[in-house]
Amino acid sequence: MSRSTSTPEHAGTTIYSVAEAAGVSIATVSRVIQGSTAVAERTRAKVLDAIDRLDYVPLAAARSLAVRHHEAVGLVLPELHGPYFSELLMGFEQAAAELDLSVVLALVEPDRPLDAPRFTRLAAGVDGVAVLGGIIPDDVLERAARQKPVLVVAGGATTGFERLAAENVASSHELTTHLLDAHGRTRPVFAGDPAVAPDVRQRFEGYATALLERGLEVPAPLGGGLRESDGAAAAERLLAGEVTADAVVCANDEVALALTTRLVAGGVRVPEDLAVTGWDDVMAARYVRPGLTTVRQPVRELGALAARRLHERITGAEPGDPGLLATRVVLRGSCGCPEPSPTAP
């Protein structure tokens, strides 16, 4: 919707003017401005019409002074590519909307990291902020945590700020042990880079421990990130004979699905020649053939928990202690197990 340049007639327009013109509360106007989905379409249309008629331009500083806080929480992610980040964001946004909080999203681009000044500006505009582990230096987070609540989501052990995470080490150990003991695999390799994120490092730790317990050598990981292209690249190395393996423990499902597709296209039988496992249990994992053996983690619940925990910290409510959210190994055909029903939980 296009808007005309402000005129002196509307120069004094405030959020209260918009709320009065639309017949709603200032909190509703704020949610519409922030793009929250927790507003009925009819109400949203009335607010947008009032904003257009009054040529209202929101001023963050004035809004904060009016309500004594921002009624907003921040979420910092490296990207929105792939199912993991969209699930995390949906859980966070849904819980925030239920608490009448807006969400300010910041993405850390590889060529434009969120440095201390940019992160400080983000934190200044919200009442609390959740950050995916490993993308902001600890010293930057520690400085911000002195001023307002900061949560690290899916990060490693930290001091000075709170961490919320799903369990990784034990489930990865169980998954790798299953490949070794139930299917007789002796040369599993890890597809991913443990340095890419704290949770990937923990998955590699569980995998490596299972090998060492059986006196097996831990081969160098195949490396790469968490995207389809990284799975395809790992498959090319295997097809070229650069790495000898009889199983691949992938850092996530996106890598595992792309790797399996390329291996099968290259004439490798999965799981007969090479077993493959993933992590996350995305929807596609249960419908592809062979079905993907993986680890189910509550990504959306983790996002929702982060938003609720920030609200507790902001309002001074008595906090809960969720500990590590439980994960569960899901066995399907890609490791050599019988295929369950596609709709099995």
Coordinates of N, CA and C in Angstrom, one line a residue, residues 1 5 47 52 100 113 175 280 323:
M1 N 0.8 -1.2 0.0 CA 0.0 0.0 0.0 C 0.9 1.2 0.0
T5 N 3.4 11.6 1.3 CA 4.3 12.2 2.2 C 3.6 12.9 3.4
V47 N -6.5 -1.2 11.2 CA -5.3 -0.5 11.7 C -4.5 0.0 10.5
D52 N -2.6 4.6 7.2 CA -2.6 5.2 5.9 C -3.2 6.6 5.9
D100 N 1.2 -11.7 23.9 CA 1.1 -10.3 23.4 C 2.4 -9.6 23.2
P113 N 28.5 -10.2 9.5 CA 28.3 -10.7 10.9 C 27.6 -9.7 11.8
L175 N 22.4 -43.8 18.5 CA 22.2 -44.0 17.1 C 23.4 -44.7 16.5
D280 N 16.9 -34.6 13.2 CA 15.8 -33.6 13.2 C 14.4 -34.3 13.0
G323 N 15.7 -28.0 31.7 CA 16.9 -28.9 31.4 C 17.0 -29.1 29.9

